[in-house]
mmCIF file of C-alpha atoms and ligand atoms in Angstrom:
data_model
loop_
_atom_site.group_PDB
_atom_site.id
_atom_site.type_symbol
_atom_site.label_atom_id
_atom_site.label_comp_id
_atom_site.label_asym_id
_atom_site.label_seq_id
_atom_site.Cartn_x
_atom_site.Cartn_y
_atom_site.Cartn_z
ATOM 1 C CA UNK N 38 -74.660 14.811 -155.124
ATOM 2 C CA UNK N 39 -76.752 18.313 -154.945
ATOM 3 C CA UNK N 40 -78.853 17.464 -152.221
ATOM 4 C CA UNK N 41 -77.698 19.028 -148.698
ATOM 5 C CA UNK N 42 -79.335 16.138 -146.896
ATOM 6 C CA UNK N 43 -77.567 13.535 -149.185
ATOM 7 C CA UNK N 44 -74.149 15.200 -148.511
ATOM 8 C CA UNK N 45 -74.526 15.670 -144.855
ATOM 9 C CA UNK N 46 -75.533 12.232 -144.396
ATOM 10 C CA UNK N 47 -72.816 10.639 -146.933
ATOM 11 C CA UNK N 48 -70.239 11.498 -143.900
ATOM 12 C CA UNK N 49 -69.673 8.500 -142.187
ATOM 13 C CA UNK N 50 -70.797 7.845 -138.338
ATOM 14 C CA UNK N 51 -67.772 5.961 -137.185
ATOM 15 C CA UNK N 52 -68.478 2.189 -137.259
ATOM 16 C CA UNK N 53 -66.294 1.348 -134.197
ATOM 17 C CA UNK N 54 -67.698 3.926 -131.636
ATOM 18 C CA UNK N 55 -70.376 5.430 -133.173
ATOM 19 C CA UNK N 56 -68.774 9.015 -133.072
ATOM 20 C CA UNK N 57 -71.036 11.295 -135.136
ATOM 21 C CA UNK N 58 -68.061 13.459 -136.212
ATOM 22 C CA UNK N 59 -65.244 11.628 -138.408
ATOM 23 C CA UNK N 60 -62.505 10.843 -135.568
ATOM 24 C CA UNK N 61 -59.166 11.938 -136.358
ATOM 25 C CA UNK N 62 -57.119 8.715 -136.733
ATOM 26 C CA UNK N 63 -53.603 10.158 -135.672
ATOM 27 C CA UNK N 64 -51.659 6.954 -136.107
ATOM 28 C CA UNK N 65 -48.726 6.118 -138.526
ATOM 29 C CA UNK N 66 -49.257 2.391 -138.720
ATOM 30 C CA UNK N 67 -52.117 -0.171 -137.975
ATOM 31 C CA UNK N 68 -51.408 -3.487 -136.066
ATOM 32 C CA UNK N 69 -51.900 -6.800 -138.223
ATOM 33 C CA UNK N 70 -52.934 -9.950 -137.271
ATOM 34 C CA UNK N 71 -50.752 -11.869 -139.316
ATOM 35 C CA UNK N 72 -48.492 -10.351 -142.215
ATOM 36 C CA UNK N 73 -50.744 -8.785 -144.961
ATOM 37 C CA UNK N 74 -53.891 -9.547 -142.676
ATOM 38 C CA UNK N 75 -55.543 -6.128 -141.614
ATOM 39 C CA UNK N 76 -58.522 -4.270 -141.292
ATOM 40 C CA UNK N 77 -57.997 -2.524 -144.632
ATOM 41 C CA UNK N 78 -55.016 -0.103 -143.489
ATOM 42 C CA UNK N 79 -51.443 -1.107 -142.883
ATOM 43 C CA UNK N 80 -49.429 2.369 -143.109
ATOM 44 C CA UNK N 81 -50.840 5.781 -142.855
ATOM 45 C CA UNK N 82 -49.144 7.130 -146.131
ATOM 46 C CA UNK N 83 -50.946 4.436 -147.980
ATOM 47 C CA UNK N 84 -54.212 4.899 -146.333
ATOM 48 C CA UNK N 85 -55.856 6.489 -143.285
ATOM 49 C CA UNK N 86 -59.419 6.219 -142.283
ATOM 50 C CA UNK N 87 -59.711 10.201 -141.858
ATOM 51 C CA UNK N 88 -58.312 11.124 -145.176
ATOM 52 C CA UNK N 89 -60.230 8.073 -146.798
ATOM 53 C CA UNK N 90 -63.616 9.721 -145.452
ATOM 54 C CA UNK N 91 -62.572 12.963 -147.123
ATOM 55 C CA UNK N 92 -61.472 11.353 -150.117
ATOM 56 C CA UNK N 93 -64.995 9.690 -150.666
ATOM 57 C CA UNK N 94 -67.274 12.416 -149.818
ATOM 58 C CA UNK N 95 -65.223 14.630 -152.534
ATOM 59 C CA UNK N 96 -65.365 11.833 -154.941
ATOM 60 C CA UNK N 97 -69.390 11.724 -154.751
ATOM 61 C CA UNK N 98 -69.543 15.520 -154.778
ATOM 62 C CA UNK N 99 -67.634 15.697 -158.020
ATOM 63 C CA UNK N 100 -69.224 12.798 -159.428
ATOM 64 C CA UNK N 101 -66.122 10.754 -159.815
ATOM 65 C CA UNK N 102 -65.136 7.134 -159.236
ATOM 66 C CA UNK N 103 -62.143 8.073 -157.057
ATOM 67 C CA UNK N 104 -60.701 10.982 -155.100
ATOM 68 C CA UNK N 105 -57.046 11.634 -153.539
ATOM 69 C CA UNK N 106 -56.364 14.223 -151.156
ATOM 70 C CA UNK N 107 -52.926 15.879 -150.962
ATOM 71 C CA UNK N 108 -51.233 18.136 -148.763
ATOM 72 C CA UNK N 109 -51.662 21.136 -151.249
ATOM 73 C CA UNK N 110 -53.396 22.102 -154.471
ATOM 74 C CA UNK N 111 -49.893 22.139 -156.135
ATOM 75 C CA UNK N 112 -49.148 18.645 -154.895
ATOM 76 C CA UNK N 113 -52.423 17.538 -156.425
ATOM 77 C CA UNK N 114 -51.609 19.029 -159.834
ATOM 78 C CA UNK N 115 -48.122 17.530 -159.398
ATOM 79 C CA UNK N 116 -49.646 13.966 -159.237
ATOM 80 C CA UNK N 117 -51.733 14.566 -162.577
ATOM 81 C CA UNK N 118 -48.677 15.588 -164.328
ATOM 82 C CA UNK N 119 -47.133 12.594 -163.049
ATOM 83 C CA UNK N 120 -49.410 10.567 -165.427
ATOM 84 C CA UNK N 121 -47.043 11.836 -168.416
ATOM 85 C CA UNK N 122 -43.876 10.977 -169.559
ATOM 86 C CA UNK N 123 -41.070 12.733 -171.236
ATOM 87 C CA UNK N 124 -41.949 13.693 -174.769
ATOM 88 C CA UNK N 125 -45.854 14.193 -173.878
ATOM 89 C CA UNK N 126 -47.352 17.647 -174.436
ATOM 90 C CA UNK N 127 -49.917 19.666 -172.486
ATOM 91 C CA UNK N 128 -51.924 22.274 -173.930
ATOM 92 C CA UNK N 129 -53.034 24.603 -171.042
ATOM 93 C CA UNK N 130 -55.280 27.825 -170.516
ATOM 94 C CA UNK N 131 -53.204 30.835 -170.661
ATOM 95 C CA UNK N 132 -53.960 32.689 -167.867
ATOM 96 C CA UNK N 133 -53.255 29.571 -165.523
ATOM 97 C CA UNK N 134 -52.780 29.803 -161.710
ATOM 98 C CA UNK N 135 -49.246 31.108 -161.239
ATOM 99 C CA UNK N 136 -47.792 28.152 -159.110
ATOM 100 C CA UNK N 137 -49.056 25.605 -161.951
ATOM 101 C CA UNK N 138 -47.027 27.714 -164.320
ATOM 102 C CA UNK N 139 -44.028 27.725 -162.118
ATOM 103 C CA UNK N 140 -44.508 24.072 -161.692
ATOM 104 C CA UNK N 141 -44.684 23.086 -165.590
ATOM 105 C CA UNK N 142 -42.039 25.599 -166.399
ATOM 106 C CA UNK N 143 -39.483 25.070 -163.899
ATOM 107 C CA UNK N 144 -39.877 21.427 -162.855
ATOM 108 C CA UNK N 145 -41.686 19.593 -165.950
ATOM 109 C CA UNK N 146 -39.745 21.246 -168.823
ATOM 110 C CA UNK N 147 -36.534 20.093 -167.633
ATOM 111 C CA UNK N 148 -37.864 16.520 -167.862
ATOM 112 C CA UNK N 149 -39.069 17.032 -171.400
ATOM 113 C CA UNK N 150 -42.564 17.874 -170.917
ATOM 114 C CA UNK N 151 -44.004 20.551 -173.268
ATOM 115 C CA UNK N 152 -46.625 23.097 -172.465
ATOM 116 C CA UNK N 153 -48.367 25.171 -175.143
ATOM 117 C CA UNK N 154 -50.605 27.937 -173.558
ATOM 118 C CA UNK N 155 -53.627 28.941 -175.637
ATOM 119 C CA UNK N 156 -56.883 31.202 -174.902
ATOM 120 C CA UNK N 157 -59.391 28.309 -174.064
ATOM 121 C CA UNK N 158 -62.188 30.252 -174.311
ATOM 122 C CA UNK N 159 -61.565 30.053 -178.028
ATOM 123 C CA UNK N 160 -62.346 26.194 -178.712
ATOM 124 C CA UNK N 161 -60.848 26.285 -182.351
ATOM 125 C CA UNK N 162 -57.680 27.732 -180.754
ATOM 126 C CA UNK N 163 -57.503 24.677 -178.419
ATOM 127 C CA UNK N 164 -58.042 22.195 -181.384
ATOM 128 C CA UNK N 165 -55.183 23.861 -183.296
ATOM 129 C CA UNK N 166 -52.737 23.708 -180.451
ATOM 130 C CA UNK N 167 -53.021 19.762 -180.105
ATOM 131 C CA UNK N 168 -50.031 17.638 -181.786
ATOM 132 C CA UNK N 169 -49.760 14.224 -181.916
ATOM 133 C CA UNK N 170 -47.521 14.085 -178.767
ATOM 134 C CA UNK N 171 -50.739 15.868 -176.472
ATOM 135 C CA UNK N 172 -51.681 13.918 -173.825
ATOM 136 C CA UNK N 173 -53.383 16.292 -171.478
ATOM 137 C CA UNK N 174 -55.520 19.416 -171.788
ATOM 138 C CA UNK N 175 -55.818 21.565 -168.755
ATOM 139 C CA UNK N 176 -58.476 24.140 -168.079
ATOM 140 C CA UNK N 177 -59.251 26.440 -165.469
ATOM 141 C CA UNK N 178 -62.776 27.953 -165.534
ATOM 142 C CA UNK N 179 -63.407 30.653 -164.359
ATOM 143 C CA UNK N 180 -59.906 31.777 -164.547
ATOM 144 C CA UNK N 181 -57.860 33.827 -162.193
ATOM 145 C CA UNK N 182 -58.159 37.137 -161.972
ATOM 146 C CA UNK N 183 -60.162 38.018 -165.152
ATOM 147 C CA UNK N 184 -62.849 35.093 -164.571
ATOM 148 C CA UNK N 185 -62.760 33.948 -168.249
ATOM 149 C CA UNK N 186 -65.099 30.945 -168.857
ATOM 150 C CA UNK N 187 -64.033 28.027 -171.079
ATOM 151 C CA UNK N 188 -66.512 25.532 -172.856
ATOM 152 C CA UNK N 189 -65.768 22.302 -170.646
ATOM 153 C CA UNK N 190 -68.117 20.219 -172.808
ATOM 154 C CA UNK N 191 -67.034 21.134 -176.145
ATOM 155 C CA UNK N 192 -63.145 20.991 -175.105
ATOM 156 C CA UNK N 193 -63.941 17.513 -173.776
ATOM 157 C CA UNK N 194 -65.128 16.387 -177.253
ATOM 158 C CA UNK N 195 -61.771 17.704 -178.751
ATOM 159 C CA UNK N 196 -59.820 15.834 -176.024
ATOM 160 C CA UNK N 197 -61.601 12.433 -176.856
ATOM 161 C CA UNK N 198 -61.100 12.694 -180.383
ATOM 162 C CA UNK N 199 -57.500 13.623 -180.139
ATOM 163 C CA UNK N 200 -56.907 10.744 -177.332
ATOM 164 C CA UNK N 201 -55.924 13.296 -174.718
ATOM 165 C CA UNK N 202 -57.174 13.508 -171.142
ATOM 166 C CA UNK N 203 -59.138 16.612 -169.728
ATOM 167 C CA UNK N 204 -58.164 18.042 -166.432
ATOM 168 C CA UNK N 205 -60.281 20.746 -165.014
ATOM 169 C CA UNK N 206 -59.049 22.815 -162.023
ATOM 170 C CA UNK N 207 -62.414 23.369 -160.430
ATOM 171 C CA UNK N 208 -61.111 25.565 -157.447
ATOM 172 C CA UNK N 209 -62.894 28.675 -158.200
ATOM 173 C CA UNK N 210 -66.426 27.134 -158.932
ATOM 174 C CA UNK N 211 -66.273 24.238 -156.369
ATOM 175 C CA UNK N 212 -68.293 21.239 -157.107
ATOM 176 C CA UNK N 213 -71.336 22.801 -155.765
ATOM 177 C CA UNK N 214 -71.705 25.088 -158.935
ATOM 178 C CA UNK N 215 -70.104 22.998 -161.631
ATOM 179 C CA UNK N 216 -69.079 19.243 -162.022
ATOM 180 C CA UNK N 217 -66.579 19.184 -164.714
ATOM 181 C CA UNK N 218 -66.777 15.223 -164.881
ATOM 182 C CA UNK N 219 -70.417 15.196 -165.777
ATOM 183 C CA UNK N 220 -69.416 17.781 -168.774
ATOM 184 C CA UNK N 221 -66.841 15.249 -170.011
ATOM 185 C CA UNK N 222 -63.579 15.896 -168.093
ATOM 186 C CA UNK N 223 -61.580 12.972 -166.933
ATOM 187 C CA UNK N 224 -59.897 14.541 -163.968
ATOM 188 C CA UNK N 225 -60.685 17.372 -161.452
ATOM 189 C CA UNK N 226 -58.092 19.100 -159.093
ATOM 190 C CA UNK N 227 -58.615 21.564 -156.351
ATOM 191 C CA UNK N 228 -56.876 23.374 -154.020
ATOM 192 C CA UNK N 229 -58.952 22.665 -151.170
ATOM 193 C CA UNK N 230 -57.276 25.183 -149.462
ATOM 194 C CA UNK N 231 -59.931 27.493 -150.840
ATOM 195 C CA UNK N 232 -63.838 26.794 -150.970
ATOM 196 C CA UNK N 233 -63.738 23.006 -149.936
ATOM 197 C CA UNK N 234 -61.974 24.059 -146.921
ATOM 198 C CA UNK N 235 -63.653 27.205 -146.557
ATOM 199 C CA UNK N 236 -62.299 28.648 -143.266
ATOM 200 C CA UNK N 237 -58.491 29.780 -144.244
ATOM 201 C CA UNK N 238 -57.165 27.116 -141.974
ATOM 202 C CA UNK N 239 -55.669 24.482 -143.915
ATOM 203 C CA UNK N 240 -53.641 24.031 -147.053
ATOM 204 C CA UNK N 241 -54.988 20.945 -148.856
ATOM 205 C CA UNK N 242 -55.345 19.440 -152.477
ATOM 206 C CA UNK N 243 -57.625 16.892 -154.201
ATOM 207 C CA UNK N 244 -57.430 15.058 -157.394
ATOM 208 C CA UNK N 245 -60.860 13.364 -158.649
ATOM 209 C CA UNK N 246 -60.685 10.646 -161.317
ATOM 210 C CA UNK N 247 -63.643 9.834 -163.367
ATOM 211 C CA UNK N 248 -62.677 6.311 -163.722
ATOM 212 C CA UNK N 249 -61.491 3.623 -161.252
ATOM 213 C CA UNK N 250 -58.658 2.861 -163.449
ATOM 214 C CA UNK N 251 -57.252 6.468 -163.609
ATOM 215 C CA UNK N 252 -58.179 6.976 -159.856
ATOM 216 C CA UNK N 253 -55.710 3.968 -159.228
ATOM 217 C CA UNK N 254 -53.106 5.564 -161.108
ATOM 218 C CA UNK N 255 -53.458 8.840 -159.252
ATOM 219 C CA UNK N 256 -53.352 6.994 -155.849
ATOM 220 C CA UNK N 257 -50.132 5.061 -157.132
ATOM 221 C CA UNK N 258 -48.546 8.296 -157.338
ATOM 222 C CA UNK N 259 -50.326 9.596 -154.044
ATOM 223 C CA UNK N 260 -48.527 6.679 -152.137
ATOM 224 C CA UNK N 261 -45.397 6.580 -154.315
ATOM 225 C CA UNK N 262 -44.432 10.175 -153.938
ATOM 226 C CA UNK N 263 -46.179 10.655 -150.372
ATOM 227 C CA UNK N 264 -47.538 14.324 -150.528
ATOM 228 C CA UNK N 265 -50.711 13.143 -148.504
ATOM 229 C CA UNK N 266 -53.252 15.062 -146.534
ATOM 230 C CA UNK N 267 -52.583 14.709 -142.495
ATOM 231 C CA UNK N 268 -55.282 13.126 -140.491
ATOM 232 C CA UNK N 269 -56.193 16.570 -138.692
ATOM 233 C CA UNK N 270 -56.133 18.490 -141.974
ATOM 234 C CA UNK N 271 -58.605 15.862 -143.396
ATOM 235 C CA UNK N 272 -60.746 16.330 -140.394
ATOM 236 C CA UNK N 273 -60.725 19.861 -141.002
ATOM 237 C CA UNK N 274 -61.609 19.330 -144.664
ATOM 238 C CA UNK N 275 -64.563 17.093 -143.831
ATOM 239 C CA UNK N 276 -65.889 19.645 -141.354
ATOM 240 C CA UNK N 277 -65.567 22.606 -144.020
ATOM 241 C CA UNK N 278 -67.520 20.174 -146.666
ATOM 242 C CA UNK N 279 -70.522 19.691 -144.320
ATOM 243 C CA UNK N 280 -71.472 23.417 -144.838
ATOM 244 C CA UNK N 281 -70.130 23.874 -148.557
ATOM 245 C CA UNK N 282 -73.579 24.242 -150.278
ATOM 246 C CA UNK N 283 -74.739 26.586 -147.729
ATOM 247 C CA UNK N 284 -71.476 28.607 -147.913
ATOM 248 C CA UNK N 285 -71.281 28.770 -151.567
ATOM 249 C CA UNK N 286 -75.105 29.869 -151.801
ATOM 250 C CA UNK N 287 -74.233 32.988 -149.750
ATOM 251 C CA UNK N 288 -70.883 33.746 -151.225
ATOM 252 C CA UNK N 289 -72.744 33.769 -154.529
ATOM 253 C CA UNK N 290 -75.636 35.878 -153.377
ATOM 254 C CA UNK N 291 -73.093 38.579 -151.644
ATOM 255 C CA UNK N 292 -71.146 38.552 -154.780
ATOM 256 C CA UNK N 293 -74.051 39.317 -157.123
ATOM 257 C CA UNK N 294 -75.128 42.266 -155.058
ATOM 258 C CA UNK N 295 -71.464 43.537 -154.738
ATOM 259 C CA UNK N 296 -70.806 43.111 -158.747
ATOM 260 C CA UNK N 297 -74.086 45.135 -159.325
ATOM 261 C CA UNK N 298 -72.746 47.887 -156.875
ATOM 262 C CA UNK N 299 -69.630 47.872 -158.510
ATOM 263 C CA UNK N 300 -70.764 48.180 -162.085
ATOM 264 C CA UNK N 301 -72.960 51.167 -161.248
ATOM 265 C CA UNK N 302 -69.829 52.914 -159.379
ATOM 266 C CA UNK N 303 -68.524 56.164 -160.961
ATOM 267 C CA UNK N 304 -64.970 55.173 -159.729
ATOM 268 C CA UNK N 305 -64.795 52.013 -161.357
ATOM 269 C CA UNK N 306 -63.955 51.210 -164.975
ATOM 270 C CA UNK N 307 -64.514 47.502 -165.551
ATOM 271 C CA UNK N 308 -66.113 44.726 -163.353
ATOM 272 C CA UNK N 309 -65.189 41.055 -164.123
ATOM 273 C CA UNK N 310 -67.908 38.854 -162.816
ATOM 274 C CA UNK N 311 -69.562 36.001 -165.073
ATOM 275 C CA UNK N 312 -72.829 36.722 -163.435
ATOM 276 C CA UNK N 313 -72.928 40.191 -165.161
ATOM 277 C CA UNK N 314 -74.614 40.225 -168.631
ATOM 278 C CA UNK N 315 -72.030 42.317 -169.725
ATOM 279 C CA UNK N 316 -69.162 39.487 -169.131
ATOM 280 C CA UNK N 317 -68.176 37.675 -172.483
ATOM 281 C CA UNK N 318 -68.447 34.234 -170.610
ATOM 282 C CA UNK N 319 -71.989 34.899 -169.174
ATOM 283 C CA UNK N 320 -74.200 32.647 -171.402
ATOM 284 C CA UNK N 321 -71.672 29.665 -171.267
ATOM 285 C CA UNK N 322 -71.430 30.192 -167.468
ATOM 286 C CA UNK N 323 -75.005 29.994 -167.130
ATOM 287 C CA UNK N 324 -75.271 26.843 -168.980
ATOM 288 C CA UNK N 325 -72.493 24.809 -167.549
ATOM 289 C CA UNK N 326 -72.693 26.244 -163.686
ATOM 290 C CA UNK N 327 -75.391 26.442 -161.362
ATOM 291 C CA UNK N 328 -73.925 30.108 -160.093
ATOM 292 C CA UNK N 329 -71.248 32.472 -160.918
ATOM 293 C CA UNK N 330 -69.115 32.060 -157.552
ATOM 294 C CA UNK N 331 -67.658 34.494 -154.942
ATOM 295 C CA UNK N 332 -64.726 36.065 -156.791
ATOM 296 C CA UNK N 333 -65.099 39.317 -158.494
ATOM 297 C CA UNK N 334 -62.335 41.477 -159.910
ATOM 298 C CA UNK N 335 -62.517 45.334 -160.905
ATOM 299 C CA UNK N 336 -60.539 48.319 -162.298
ATOM 300 C CA UNK N 337 -60.476 51.871 -161.306
ATOM 301 C CA UNK N 338 -61.084 54.738 -163.742
ATOM 302 C CA UNK N 339 -57.852 55.939 -162.199
ATOM 303 C CA UNK N 340 -55.768 52.914 -163.450
ATOM 304 C CA UNK N 341 -52.560 53.325 -161.399
ATOM 305 C CA UNK N 342 -50.769 51.181 -158.947
ATOM 306 C CA UNK N 343 -51.092 54.010 -156.501
ATOM 307 C CA UNK N 344 -54.713 54.360 -156.575
ATOM 308 C CA UNK N 345 -55.039 50.398 -156.132
ATOM 309 C CA UNK N 346 -52.759 50.383 -153.374
ATOM 310 C CA UNK N 347 -54.788 53.265 -151.469
ATOM 311 C CA UNK N 348 -57.749 50.947 -152.223
ATOM 312 C CA UNK N 349 -56.306 47.759 -150.843
ATOM 313 C CA UNK N 350 -54.973 49.421 -147.874
ATOM 314 C CA UNK N 351 -58.058 51.261 -146.867
ATOM 315 C CA UNK N 352 -60.798 48.270 -146.554
ATOM 316 C CA UNK N 353 -62.051 47.220 -143.017
ATOM 317 C CA UNK N 354 -63.586 44.187 -143.733
ATOM 318 C CA UNK N 355 -61.883 42.901 -146.640
ATOM 319 C CA UNK N 356 -58.740 41.990 -145.486
ATOM 320 C CA UNK N 357 -55.608 42.514 -147.834
ATOM 321 C CA UNK N 358 -54.236 38.652 -148.529
ATOM 322 C CA UNK N 359 -53.592 36.312 -151.121
ATOM 323 C CA UNK N 360 -55.779 33.223 -151.394
ATOM 324 C CA UNK N 361 -59.631 33.248 -151.357
ATOM 325 C CA UNK N 362 -62.755 31.189 -150.717
ATOM 326 C CA UNK N 363 -62.845 31.785 -146.864
ATOM 327 C CA UNK N 364 -65.709 32.799 -144.548
ATOM 328 C CA UNK N 365 -63.667 36.094 -144.124
ATOM 329 C CA UNK N 366 -63.926 38.505 -146.906
ATOM 330 C CA UNK N 367 -60.221 39.148 -148.806
ATOM 331 C CA UNK N 368 -58.931 41.483 -151.485
ATOM 332 C CA UNK N 369 -55.503 41.557 -153.349
ATOM 333 C CA UNK N 370 -53.746 43.367 -155.928
ATOM 334 C CA UNK N 371 -52.584 41.163 -158.547
ATOM 335 C CA UNK N 372 -50.203 43.625 -160.348
ATOM 336 C CA UNK N 373 -48.173 43.959 -156.971
ATOM 337 C CA UNK N 374 -48.771 40.526 -155.519
ATOM 338 C CA UNK N 375 -49.878 37.247 -157.421
ATOM 339 C CA UNK N 376 -48.963 38.412 -160.879
ATOM 340 C CA UNK N 377 -45.834 40.636 -159.665
ATOM 341 C CA UNK N 378 -43.358 38.403 -161.420
ATOM 342 C CA UNK N 379 -45.257 38.869 -164.806
ATOM 343 C CA UNK N 380 -43.843 41.550 -167.114
ATOM 344 C CA UNK N 381 -46.124 44.519 -167.268
ATOM 345 C CA UNK N 382 -46.741 44.311 -171.118
ATOM 346 C CA UNK N 383 -47.721 40.518 -170.589
ATOM 347 C CA UNK N 384 -49.800 41.346 -167.565
ATOM 348 C CA UNK N 385 -51.778 44.021 -169.390
ATOM 349 C CA UNK N 386 -52.306 42.004 -172.501
ATOM 350 C CA UNK N 387 -53.859 39.226 -169.958
ATOM 351 C CA UNK N 388 -56.293 42.050 -168.812
ATOM 352 C CA UNK N 389 -54.556 42.519 -165.599
ATOM 353 C CA UNK N 390 -54.155 46.356 -165.463
ATOM 354 C CA UNK N 391 -52.310 48.146 -162.784
ATOM 355 C CA UNK N 392 -55.500 48.936 -160.880
ATOM 356 C CA UNK N 393 -57.249 45.551 -160.930
ATOM 357 C CA UNK N 394 -58.343 44.393 -157.537
ATOM 358 C CA UNK N 395 -59.610 41.005 -156.718
ATOM 359 C CA UNK N 396 -62.314 40.563 -154.335
ATOM 360 C CA UNK N 397 -63.035 37.163 -152.335
ATOM 361 C CA UNK N 398 -66.562 37.995 -151.182
ATOM 362 C CA UNK N 399 -67.057 36.409 -147.672
ATOM 363 C CA UNK N 400 -69.956 35.507 -145.574
ATOM 364 C CA UNK N 401 -70.483 38.872 -143.970
ATOM 365 C CA UNK N 402 -73.568 40.956 -144.376
ATOM 366 C CA UNK N 403 -73.574 42.153 -147.683
ATOM 367 C CA UNK N 404 -74.854 45.619 -146.556
ATOM 368 C CA UNK N 405 -71.390 45.825 -144.371
ATOM 369 C CA UNK N 406 -69.379 44.732 -147.448
ATOM 370 C CA UNK N 407 -70.869 47.401 -149.691
ATOM 371 C CA UNK N 408 -70.610 49.857 -146.905
ATOM 372 C CA UNK N 409 -66.946 49.134 -146.652
ATOM 373 C CA UNK N 410 -66.211 49.500 -150.475
ATOM 374 C CA UNK N 411 -68.164 52.699 -150.330
ATOM 375 C CA UNK N 412 -66.255 54.286 -147.546
ATOM 376 C CA UNK N 413 -62.884 53.188 -149.263
ATOM 377 C CA UNK N 414 -63.903 54.801 -152.429
ATOM 378 C CA UNK N 415 -64.799 57.880 -150.744
ATOM 379 C CA UNK N 416 -61.567 57.753 -148.548
ATOM 380 C CA UNK N 417 -59.254 57.175 -151.742
ATOM 381 C CA UNK N 418 -60.831 60.185 -153.605
ATOM 382 C CA UNK N 419 -59.750 62.309 -150.519
ATOM 383 C CA UNK N 420 -56.138 60.947 -150.720
ATOM 384 C CA UNK N 421 -56.078 62.172 -154.453
ATOM 385 C CA UNK N 422 -57.436 65.562 -153.577
ATOM 386 C CA UNK N 423 -55.110 66.165 -150.692
ATOM 387 C CA UNK N 424 -52.170 65.346 -153.196
ATOM 388 C CA UNK N 425 -53.428 67.845 -156.031
ATOM 389 C CA UNK N 426 -53.917 70.791 -153.431
ATOM 390 C CA UNK N 427 -50.128 69.940 -152.344
ATOM 391 C CA UNK N 428 -48.928 70.091 -156.011
ATOM 392 C CA UNK N 429 -50.826 73.422 -156.667
HETATM 393 C C1 PLP E 715 -54.545 28.274 -154.869
HETATM 394 C C2 PLP E 715 -54.769 27.862 -156.210
HETATM 395 C C3 PLP E 715 -53.989 26.436 -156.736
HETATM 396 C C4 PLP E 715 -52.736 25.982 -155.657
HETATM 397 O O1 PLP E 715 -53.476 25.459 -154.465
HETATM 398 P P1 PLP E 715 -52.301 25.252 -153.145
HETATM 399 O O2 PLP E 715 -53.423 24.839 -152.178
HETATM 400 O O3 PLP E 715 -52.143 26.687 -152.602
HETATM 401 O O4 PLP E 715 -51.097 24.575 -153.423
HETATM 402 C C5 PLP E 715 -54.301 25.989 -157.612
HETATM 403 N N1 PLP E 715 -55.164 26.210 -158.568
HETATM 404 C C6 PLP E 715 -56.025 27.281 -158.171
HETATM 405 C C7 PLP E 715 -57.240 27.936 -159.199
HETATM 406 C C8 PLP E 715 -55.736 28.102 -157.176
HETATM 407 O O5 PLP E 715 -56.655 29.282 -156.729
#
């Protein structure tokens, strides 16, 4: 579903009342006429009309058969891993979301699930990491925070040939830009906390399955383990999705202008943005997605924790916070925030240098955002000069 009219009108009018907004069915249970005779709902963990509406819209957006909504992105990832059993193996993208790494390493390893991490931008490396026990390939593309791009279609061929499932965490791209199922993925997950919700007001997760059968397995774990999305948060998610294509269009346009500005700034060393011709994944990103997204990372010529800290505490509109994908622009400093627990050597090897700053470009006027960055570059220059005078 790429058409905005189609998206807006796929959000159902309430059949009971004609309400144009999807009502919040804030109820735990549903009255039955006789045991097992009901209107399609019996208990709200198993199904709820508000959650069901959100799930149906997202299944359509991602071109899957079934979607299941969870109380967080991590709960969604957890439901996918529950498809596996002890002895199974996963081949995963090496710069995976930190919370997914923690879940795999600290929770599932002790149940006998082994994970091998590879640079999935190298299709051959994925192929070589597969063993007879591999059941699942796990991709994120683009990745956090260096926005590496992996070839979904090529890796789906490897997955099929080796009887593995391919799951893509599509949080950074959103289904407006990239639909992994159309490129051969079996499963898609989202932290709907980010672009799908889009307003920094919910924690939510989604799994979309390509087939009805796989979808039913995911729905089984959704009900059996119970980490469901609440009716109110489902309502907010639907409300966010109504404007998803418009928001993504503007996030993209703003990010392209800012990436260009940063790449020309004398205080900037590297810019990581798939929309720049200099990005190693540029051609692939152009081929498999309709745009380059709203996340940009960059490093400073003064590659120090101090310079980056001065920068991230001096902006006016870019607010210092973890998370991304909302209306308001955010920035974060991975070395001291999201990637703090990773040893420095390992962090540097992954391209996350001391001064790397990640921007989540919001929906403000792009001129104001660029002016904010410009003032900030000037103000941190002054900080440095002052220190040098003191030393002298
Ligand atoms: C935030 C995030 C998650 C985790 O989602 P939560 O909603 O915070 O549980 C998973 N994957 C990616 C890529 C994310 O950015």
